[in-house]
mmCIF file of C-alpha atoms and ligand atoms in Angstrom:
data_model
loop_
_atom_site.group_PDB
_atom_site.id
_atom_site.type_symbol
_atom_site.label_atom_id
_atom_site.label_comp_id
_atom_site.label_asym_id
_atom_site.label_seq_id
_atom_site.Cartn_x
_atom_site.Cartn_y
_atom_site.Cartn_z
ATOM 1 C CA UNK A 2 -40.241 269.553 78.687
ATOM 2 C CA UNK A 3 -41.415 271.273 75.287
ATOM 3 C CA UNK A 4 -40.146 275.377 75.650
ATOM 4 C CA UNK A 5 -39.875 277.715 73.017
ATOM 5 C CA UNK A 6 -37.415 280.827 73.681
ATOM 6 C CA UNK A 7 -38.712 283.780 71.828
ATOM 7 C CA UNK A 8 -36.417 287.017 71.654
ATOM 8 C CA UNK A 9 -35.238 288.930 69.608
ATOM 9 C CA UNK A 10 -32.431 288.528 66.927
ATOM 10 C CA UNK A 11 -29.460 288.600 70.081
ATOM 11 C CA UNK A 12 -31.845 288.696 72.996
ATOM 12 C CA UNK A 13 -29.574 285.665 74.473
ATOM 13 C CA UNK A 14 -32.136 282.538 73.018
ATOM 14 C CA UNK A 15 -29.121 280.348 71.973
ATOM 15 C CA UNK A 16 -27.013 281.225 74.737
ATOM 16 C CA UNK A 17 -29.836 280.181 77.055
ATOM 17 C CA UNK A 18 -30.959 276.999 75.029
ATOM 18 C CA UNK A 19 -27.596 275.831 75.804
ATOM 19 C CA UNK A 20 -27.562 276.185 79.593
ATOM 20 C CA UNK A 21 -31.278 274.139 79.302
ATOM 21 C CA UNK A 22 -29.698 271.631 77.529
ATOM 22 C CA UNK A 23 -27.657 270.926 80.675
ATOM 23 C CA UNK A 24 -30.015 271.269 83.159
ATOM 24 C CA UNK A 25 -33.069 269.842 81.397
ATOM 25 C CA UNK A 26 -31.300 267.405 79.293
ATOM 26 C CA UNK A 27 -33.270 268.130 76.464
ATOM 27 C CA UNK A 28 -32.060 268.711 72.758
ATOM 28 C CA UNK A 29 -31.866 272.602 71.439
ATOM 29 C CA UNK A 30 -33.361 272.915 68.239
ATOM 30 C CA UNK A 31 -32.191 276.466 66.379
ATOM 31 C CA UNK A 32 -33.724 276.798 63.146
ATOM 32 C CA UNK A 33 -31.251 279.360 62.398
ATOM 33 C CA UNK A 34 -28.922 276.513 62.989
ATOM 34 C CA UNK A 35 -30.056 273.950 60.798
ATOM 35 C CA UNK A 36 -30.179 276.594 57.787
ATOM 36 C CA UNK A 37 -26.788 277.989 58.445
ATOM 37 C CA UNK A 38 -25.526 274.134 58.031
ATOM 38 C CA UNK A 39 -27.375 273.860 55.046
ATOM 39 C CA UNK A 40 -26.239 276.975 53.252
ATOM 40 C CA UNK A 41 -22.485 275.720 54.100
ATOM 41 C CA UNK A 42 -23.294 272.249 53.097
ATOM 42 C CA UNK A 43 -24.365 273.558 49.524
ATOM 43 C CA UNK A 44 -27.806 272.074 49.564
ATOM 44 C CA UNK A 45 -30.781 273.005 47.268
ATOM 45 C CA UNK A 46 -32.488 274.580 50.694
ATOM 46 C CA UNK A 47 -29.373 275.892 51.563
ATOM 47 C CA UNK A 48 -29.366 277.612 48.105
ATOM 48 C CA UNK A 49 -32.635 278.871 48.066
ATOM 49 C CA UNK A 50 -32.503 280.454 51.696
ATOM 50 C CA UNK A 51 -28.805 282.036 51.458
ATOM 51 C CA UNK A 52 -29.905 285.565 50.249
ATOM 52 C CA UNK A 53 -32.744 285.773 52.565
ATOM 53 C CA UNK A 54 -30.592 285.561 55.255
ATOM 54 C CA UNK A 55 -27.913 287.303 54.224
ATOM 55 C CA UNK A 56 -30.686 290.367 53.564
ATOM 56 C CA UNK A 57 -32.253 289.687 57.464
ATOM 57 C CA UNK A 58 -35.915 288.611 55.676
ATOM 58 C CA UNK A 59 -37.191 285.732 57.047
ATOM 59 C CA UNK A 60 -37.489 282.149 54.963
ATOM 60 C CA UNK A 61 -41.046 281.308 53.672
ATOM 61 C CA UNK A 62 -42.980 279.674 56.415
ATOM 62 C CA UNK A 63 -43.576 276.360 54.328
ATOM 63 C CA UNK A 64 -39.856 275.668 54.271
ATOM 64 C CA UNK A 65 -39.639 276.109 58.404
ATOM 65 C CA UNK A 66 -42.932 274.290 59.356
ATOM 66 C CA UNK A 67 -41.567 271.236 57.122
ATOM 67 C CA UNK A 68 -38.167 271.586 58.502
ATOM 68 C CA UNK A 69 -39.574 271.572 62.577
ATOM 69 C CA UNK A 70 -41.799 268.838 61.590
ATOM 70 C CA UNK A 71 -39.085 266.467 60.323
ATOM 71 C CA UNK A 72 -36.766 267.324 62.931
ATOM 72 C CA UNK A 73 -39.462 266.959 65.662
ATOM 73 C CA UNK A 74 -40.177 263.419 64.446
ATOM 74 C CA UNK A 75 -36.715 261.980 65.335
ATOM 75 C CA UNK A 76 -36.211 259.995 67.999
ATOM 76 C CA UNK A 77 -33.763 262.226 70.340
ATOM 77 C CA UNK A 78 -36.955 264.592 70.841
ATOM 78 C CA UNK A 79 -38.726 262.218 72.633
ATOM 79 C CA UNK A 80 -38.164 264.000 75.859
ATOM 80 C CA UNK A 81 -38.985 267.239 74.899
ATOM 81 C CA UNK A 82 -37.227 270.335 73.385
ATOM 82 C CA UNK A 83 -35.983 273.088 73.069
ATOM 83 C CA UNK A 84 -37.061 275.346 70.379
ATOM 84 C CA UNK A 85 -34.713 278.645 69.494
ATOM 85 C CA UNK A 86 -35.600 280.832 66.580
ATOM 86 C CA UNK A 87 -39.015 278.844 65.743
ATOM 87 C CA UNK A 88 -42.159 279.766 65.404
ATOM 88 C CA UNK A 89 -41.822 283.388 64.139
ATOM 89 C CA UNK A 90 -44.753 284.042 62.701
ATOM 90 C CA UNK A 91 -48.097 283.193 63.451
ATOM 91 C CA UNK A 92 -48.353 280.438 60.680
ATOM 92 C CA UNK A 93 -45.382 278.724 61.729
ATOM 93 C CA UNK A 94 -46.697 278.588 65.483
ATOM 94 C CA UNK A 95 -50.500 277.425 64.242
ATOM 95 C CA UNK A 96 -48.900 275.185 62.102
ATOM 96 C CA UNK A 97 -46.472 273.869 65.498
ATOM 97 C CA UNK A 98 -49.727 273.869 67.491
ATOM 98 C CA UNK A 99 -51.551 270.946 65.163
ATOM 99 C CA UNK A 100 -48.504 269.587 64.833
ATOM 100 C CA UNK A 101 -48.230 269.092 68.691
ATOM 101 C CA UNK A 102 -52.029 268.058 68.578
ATOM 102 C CA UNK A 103 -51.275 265.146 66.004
ATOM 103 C CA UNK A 104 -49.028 263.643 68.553
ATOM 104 C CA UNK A 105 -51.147 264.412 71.611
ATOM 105 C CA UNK A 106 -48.218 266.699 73.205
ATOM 106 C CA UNK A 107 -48.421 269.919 74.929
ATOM 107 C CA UNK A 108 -46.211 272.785 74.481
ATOM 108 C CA UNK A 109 -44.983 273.305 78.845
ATOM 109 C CA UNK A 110 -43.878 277.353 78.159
ATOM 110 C CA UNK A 111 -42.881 279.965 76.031
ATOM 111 C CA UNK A 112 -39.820 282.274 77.645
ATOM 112 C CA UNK A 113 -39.907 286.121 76.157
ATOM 113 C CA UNK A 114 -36.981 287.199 76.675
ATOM 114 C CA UNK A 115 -36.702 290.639 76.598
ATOM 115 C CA UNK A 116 -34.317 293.249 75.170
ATOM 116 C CA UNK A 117 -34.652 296.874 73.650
ATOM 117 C CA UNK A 118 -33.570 297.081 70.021
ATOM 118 C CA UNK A 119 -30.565 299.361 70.865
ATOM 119 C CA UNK A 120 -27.904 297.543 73.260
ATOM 120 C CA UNK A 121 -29.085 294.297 70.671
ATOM 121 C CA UNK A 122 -27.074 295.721 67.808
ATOM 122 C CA UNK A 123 -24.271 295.722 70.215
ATOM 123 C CA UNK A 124 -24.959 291.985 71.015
ATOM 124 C CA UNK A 125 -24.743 290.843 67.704
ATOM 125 C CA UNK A 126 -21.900 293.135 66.916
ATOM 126 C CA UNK A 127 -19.762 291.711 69.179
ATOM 127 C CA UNK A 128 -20.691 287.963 69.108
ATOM 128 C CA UNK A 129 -18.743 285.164 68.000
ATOM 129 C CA UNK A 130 -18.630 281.380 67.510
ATOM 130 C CA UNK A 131 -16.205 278.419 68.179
ATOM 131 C CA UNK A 132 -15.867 277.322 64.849
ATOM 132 C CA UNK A 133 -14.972 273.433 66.759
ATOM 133 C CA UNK A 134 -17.509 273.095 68.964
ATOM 134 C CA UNK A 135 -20.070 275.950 68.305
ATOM 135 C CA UNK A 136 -19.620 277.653 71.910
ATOM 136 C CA UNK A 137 -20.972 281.466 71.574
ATOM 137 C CA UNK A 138 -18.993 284.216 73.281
ATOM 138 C CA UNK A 139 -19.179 288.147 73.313
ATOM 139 C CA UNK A 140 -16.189 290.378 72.700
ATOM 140 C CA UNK A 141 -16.897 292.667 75.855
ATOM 141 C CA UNK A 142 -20.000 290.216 77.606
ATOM 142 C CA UNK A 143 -18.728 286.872 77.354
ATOM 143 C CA UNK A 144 -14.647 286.619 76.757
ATOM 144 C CA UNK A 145 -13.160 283.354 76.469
ATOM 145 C CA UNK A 146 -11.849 282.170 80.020
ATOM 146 C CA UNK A 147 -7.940 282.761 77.849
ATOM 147 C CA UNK A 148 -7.668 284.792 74.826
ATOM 148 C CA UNK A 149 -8.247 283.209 71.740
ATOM 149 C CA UNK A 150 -9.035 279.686 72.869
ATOM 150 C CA UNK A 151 -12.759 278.382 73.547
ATOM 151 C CA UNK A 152 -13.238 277.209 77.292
ATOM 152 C CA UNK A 153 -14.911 274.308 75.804
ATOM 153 C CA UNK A 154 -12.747 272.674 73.377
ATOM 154 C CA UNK A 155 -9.793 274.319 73.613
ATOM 155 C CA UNK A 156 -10.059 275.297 69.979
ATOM 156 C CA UNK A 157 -8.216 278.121 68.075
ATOM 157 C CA UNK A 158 -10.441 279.084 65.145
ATOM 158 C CA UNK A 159 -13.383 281.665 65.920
ATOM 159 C CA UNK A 160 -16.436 282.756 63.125
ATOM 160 C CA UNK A 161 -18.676 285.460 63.309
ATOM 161 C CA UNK A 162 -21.945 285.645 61.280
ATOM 162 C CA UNK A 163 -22.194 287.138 57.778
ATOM 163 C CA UNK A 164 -25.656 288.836 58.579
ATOM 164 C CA UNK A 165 -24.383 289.815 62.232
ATOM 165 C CA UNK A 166 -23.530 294.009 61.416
ATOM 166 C CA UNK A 167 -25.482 296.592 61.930
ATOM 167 C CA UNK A 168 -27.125 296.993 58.315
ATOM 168 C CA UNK A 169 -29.055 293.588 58.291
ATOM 169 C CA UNK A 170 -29.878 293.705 62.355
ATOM 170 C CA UNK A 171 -32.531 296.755 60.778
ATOM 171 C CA UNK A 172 -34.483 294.214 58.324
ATOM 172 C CA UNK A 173 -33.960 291.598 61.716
ATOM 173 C CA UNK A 174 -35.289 293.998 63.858
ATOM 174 C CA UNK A 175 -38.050 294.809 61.216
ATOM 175 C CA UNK A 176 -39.353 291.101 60.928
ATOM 176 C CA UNK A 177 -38.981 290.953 64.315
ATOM 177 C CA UNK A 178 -41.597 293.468 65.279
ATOM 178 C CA UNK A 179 -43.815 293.200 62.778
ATOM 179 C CA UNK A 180 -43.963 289.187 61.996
ATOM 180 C CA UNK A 181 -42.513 288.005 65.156
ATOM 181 C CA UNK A 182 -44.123 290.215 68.105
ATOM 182 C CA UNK A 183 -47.727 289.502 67.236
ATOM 183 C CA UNK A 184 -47.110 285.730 68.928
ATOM 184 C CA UNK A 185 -46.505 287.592 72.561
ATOM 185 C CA UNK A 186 -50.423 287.517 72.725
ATOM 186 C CA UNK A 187 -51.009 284.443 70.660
ATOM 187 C CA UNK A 188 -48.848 282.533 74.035
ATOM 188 C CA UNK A 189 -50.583 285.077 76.311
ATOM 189 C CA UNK A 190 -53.942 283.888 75.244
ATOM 190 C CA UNK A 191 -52.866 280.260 75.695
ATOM 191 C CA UNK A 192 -51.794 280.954 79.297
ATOM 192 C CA UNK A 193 -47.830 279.628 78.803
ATOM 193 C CA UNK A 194 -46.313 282.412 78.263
ATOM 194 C CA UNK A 195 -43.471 284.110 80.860
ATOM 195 C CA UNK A 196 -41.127 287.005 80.429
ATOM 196 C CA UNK A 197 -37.627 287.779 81.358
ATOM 197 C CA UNK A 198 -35.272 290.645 81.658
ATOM 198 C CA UNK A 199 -33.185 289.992 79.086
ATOM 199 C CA UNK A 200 -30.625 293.189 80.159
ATOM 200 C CA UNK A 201 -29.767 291.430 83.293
ATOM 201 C CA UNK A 202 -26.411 289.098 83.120
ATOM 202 C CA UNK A 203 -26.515 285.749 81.596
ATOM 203 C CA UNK A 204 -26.430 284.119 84.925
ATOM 204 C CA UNK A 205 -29.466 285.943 86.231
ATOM 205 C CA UNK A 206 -31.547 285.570 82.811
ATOM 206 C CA UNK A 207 -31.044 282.007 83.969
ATOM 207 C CA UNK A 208 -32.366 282.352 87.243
ATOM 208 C CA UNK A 209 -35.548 284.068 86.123
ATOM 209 C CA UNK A 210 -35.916 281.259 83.251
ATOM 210 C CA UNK A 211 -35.601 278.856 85.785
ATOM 211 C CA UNK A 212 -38.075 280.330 88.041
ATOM 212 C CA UNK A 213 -40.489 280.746 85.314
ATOM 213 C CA UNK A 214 -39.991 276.740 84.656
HETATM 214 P P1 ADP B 329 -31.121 285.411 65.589
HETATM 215 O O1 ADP B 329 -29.822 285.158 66.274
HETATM 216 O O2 ADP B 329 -31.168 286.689 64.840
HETATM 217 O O3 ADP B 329 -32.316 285.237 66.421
HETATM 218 P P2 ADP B 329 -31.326 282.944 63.990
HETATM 219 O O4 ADP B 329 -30.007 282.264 64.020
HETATM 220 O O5 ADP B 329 -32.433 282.367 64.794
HETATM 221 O O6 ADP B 329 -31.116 284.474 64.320
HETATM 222 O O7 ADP B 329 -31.826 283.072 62.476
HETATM 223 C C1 ADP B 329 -30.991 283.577 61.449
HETATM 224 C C2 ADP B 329 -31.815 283.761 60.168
HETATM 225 O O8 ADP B 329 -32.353 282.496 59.763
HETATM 226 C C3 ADP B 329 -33.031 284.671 60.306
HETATM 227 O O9 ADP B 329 -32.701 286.043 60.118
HETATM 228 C C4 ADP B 329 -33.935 284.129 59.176
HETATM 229 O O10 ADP B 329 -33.490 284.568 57.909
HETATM 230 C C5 ADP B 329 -33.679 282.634 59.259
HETATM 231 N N1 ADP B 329 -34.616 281.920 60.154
HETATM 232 C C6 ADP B 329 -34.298 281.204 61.272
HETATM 233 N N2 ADP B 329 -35.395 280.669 61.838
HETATM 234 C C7 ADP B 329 -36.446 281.055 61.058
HETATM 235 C C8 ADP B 329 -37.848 280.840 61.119
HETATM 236 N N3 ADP B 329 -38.411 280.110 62.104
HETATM 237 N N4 ADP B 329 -38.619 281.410 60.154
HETATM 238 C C9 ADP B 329 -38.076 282.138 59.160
HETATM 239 N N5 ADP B 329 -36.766 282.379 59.037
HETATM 240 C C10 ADP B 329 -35.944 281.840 59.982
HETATM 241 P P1 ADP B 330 -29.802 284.957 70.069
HETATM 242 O O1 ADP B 330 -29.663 283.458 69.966
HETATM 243 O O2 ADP B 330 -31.072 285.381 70.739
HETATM 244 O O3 ADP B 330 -29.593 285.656 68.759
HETATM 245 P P2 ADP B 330 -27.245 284.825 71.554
HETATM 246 O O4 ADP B 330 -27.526 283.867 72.649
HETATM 247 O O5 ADP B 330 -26.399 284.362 70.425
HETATM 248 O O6 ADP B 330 -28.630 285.476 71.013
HETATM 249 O O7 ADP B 330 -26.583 286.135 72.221
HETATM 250 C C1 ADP B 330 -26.122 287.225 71.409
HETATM 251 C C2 ADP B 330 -24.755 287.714 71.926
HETATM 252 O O8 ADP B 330 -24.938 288.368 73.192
HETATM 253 C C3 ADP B 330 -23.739 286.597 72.174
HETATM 254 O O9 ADP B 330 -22.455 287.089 71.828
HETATM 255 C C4 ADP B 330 -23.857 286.314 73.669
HETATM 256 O O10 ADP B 330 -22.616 285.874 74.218
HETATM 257 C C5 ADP B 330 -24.251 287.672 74.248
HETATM 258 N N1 ADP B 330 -25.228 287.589 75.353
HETATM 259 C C6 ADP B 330 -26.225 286.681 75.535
HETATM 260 N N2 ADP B 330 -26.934 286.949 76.661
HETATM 261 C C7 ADP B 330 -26.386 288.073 77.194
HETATM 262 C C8 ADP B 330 -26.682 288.865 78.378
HETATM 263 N N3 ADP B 330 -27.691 288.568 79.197
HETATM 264 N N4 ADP B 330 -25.893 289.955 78.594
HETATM 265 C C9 ADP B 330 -24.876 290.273 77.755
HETATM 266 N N5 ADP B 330 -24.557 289.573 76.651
HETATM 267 C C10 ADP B 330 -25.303 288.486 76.357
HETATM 268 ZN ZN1 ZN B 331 -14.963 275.201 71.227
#
């Protein structure tokens, strides 16, 4: 299975990559991921993409086609993926498509899901991170099972994005809409793509995804 989730910035992509890893038994690739590690790691890409971020713009497509194309190579992707947070332009997903070609693989579906701008500033606001095992909760949506200790790991020690506040979701937003929207009819035209309600509860998001798989 080869599924990109396309959203939003805190349309529920990550969350829902991680249920697919379960059922699917696929690997999640997050783009926003990989360059978070590298900007804590202290790399030279982790150097040159930390502002970006940090301002909501998106890194040059060159960097994130080369990135996906490494990654996409390794052997644990195989069986398909799960892409979350790549393509987001239209480069980056013409790029993806000869990529694909070169290897004789078809992309199976692209999941919209779908969420107004408003209640998303909300989502970001109030997300946060496992800093053990990566597990994403909400303060009001998604509360750990006991306060203050991840359901997964049983870890202590919670982060919360830097570019997460209200100030940078505009420029997210922004790129968004204007770099990231245009591939709705790209994946229309090409007959794989499906939408979601991405206002309904995590557990129904899932069923729709599901049902659109
Ligand atoms: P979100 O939760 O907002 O969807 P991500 O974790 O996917 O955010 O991405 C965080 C940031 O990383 C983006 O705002 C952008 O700066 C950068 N980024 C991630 N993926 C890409 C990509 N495919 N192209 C360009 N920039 C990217
Ligand atoms: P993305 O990867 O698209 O940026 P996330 O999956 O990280 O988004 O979700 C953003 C925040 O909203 C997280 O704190 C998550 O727990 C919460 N969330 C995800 N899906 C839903 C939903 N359907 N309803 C309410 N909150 C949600
Ligand atoms: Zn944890």
């Amino acid at each position: 299975m080869k599924l990109i989730l396309l959203g939003p910035p805190g349309a529920g992509k990550g969350t829902q990559a991680q249920a697919l890893v379960e059922s699917l038994g696929v690997v999640q690739l997050s783009t926003g991921d990989m360059l978070r590690a590298a900007v804590a790691a202290g790399t030279d890409l982790g150097k040159r993409v930390k502002a970006i971020m940090e301002a909501g713009e998106l890194v040059p497509d060159d960097i994130m086609i080369e990135m996906i194309a490494e990654r996409i190579a390794e052997p644990d992707c195989a069986k398909g993926f799960i892409l979350d947070g790549f393509p987001r332009t239209v480069a980056q997903a013409t790029a993806f498509d000869r990529m694909l070609e070169e290897k004789s693989l078809k992309l199976d579906r692209v999941i919209e899901i779908q969420v107004e701008d408003l209640p998303l500033i909300e989502r970001v606001e109030g997300r946060f991170t496992c800093a053990s095992c990566g597990e994403g909760y909400h303060e009001r949506f998604k509360r750990p099972k006991r306060d203050g200790i991840c359901d997964v790991c049983g870890g202590t020690e919670f982060v919360r994005r830097k570019d997460d506040n209200g100030e940078t979701m505009k420029a997210r937003l922004k790129a968004y809409h204007d770099q990231t929207a245009p591939l709705l009819p790209y994946y229309r035209g090409r007959k794989v793509l499906r939408t979601v309600d991405g206002m309904a509860s995590i557990e129904e998001v899932k069923r729709q995804i599901g049902a659109a798989l």
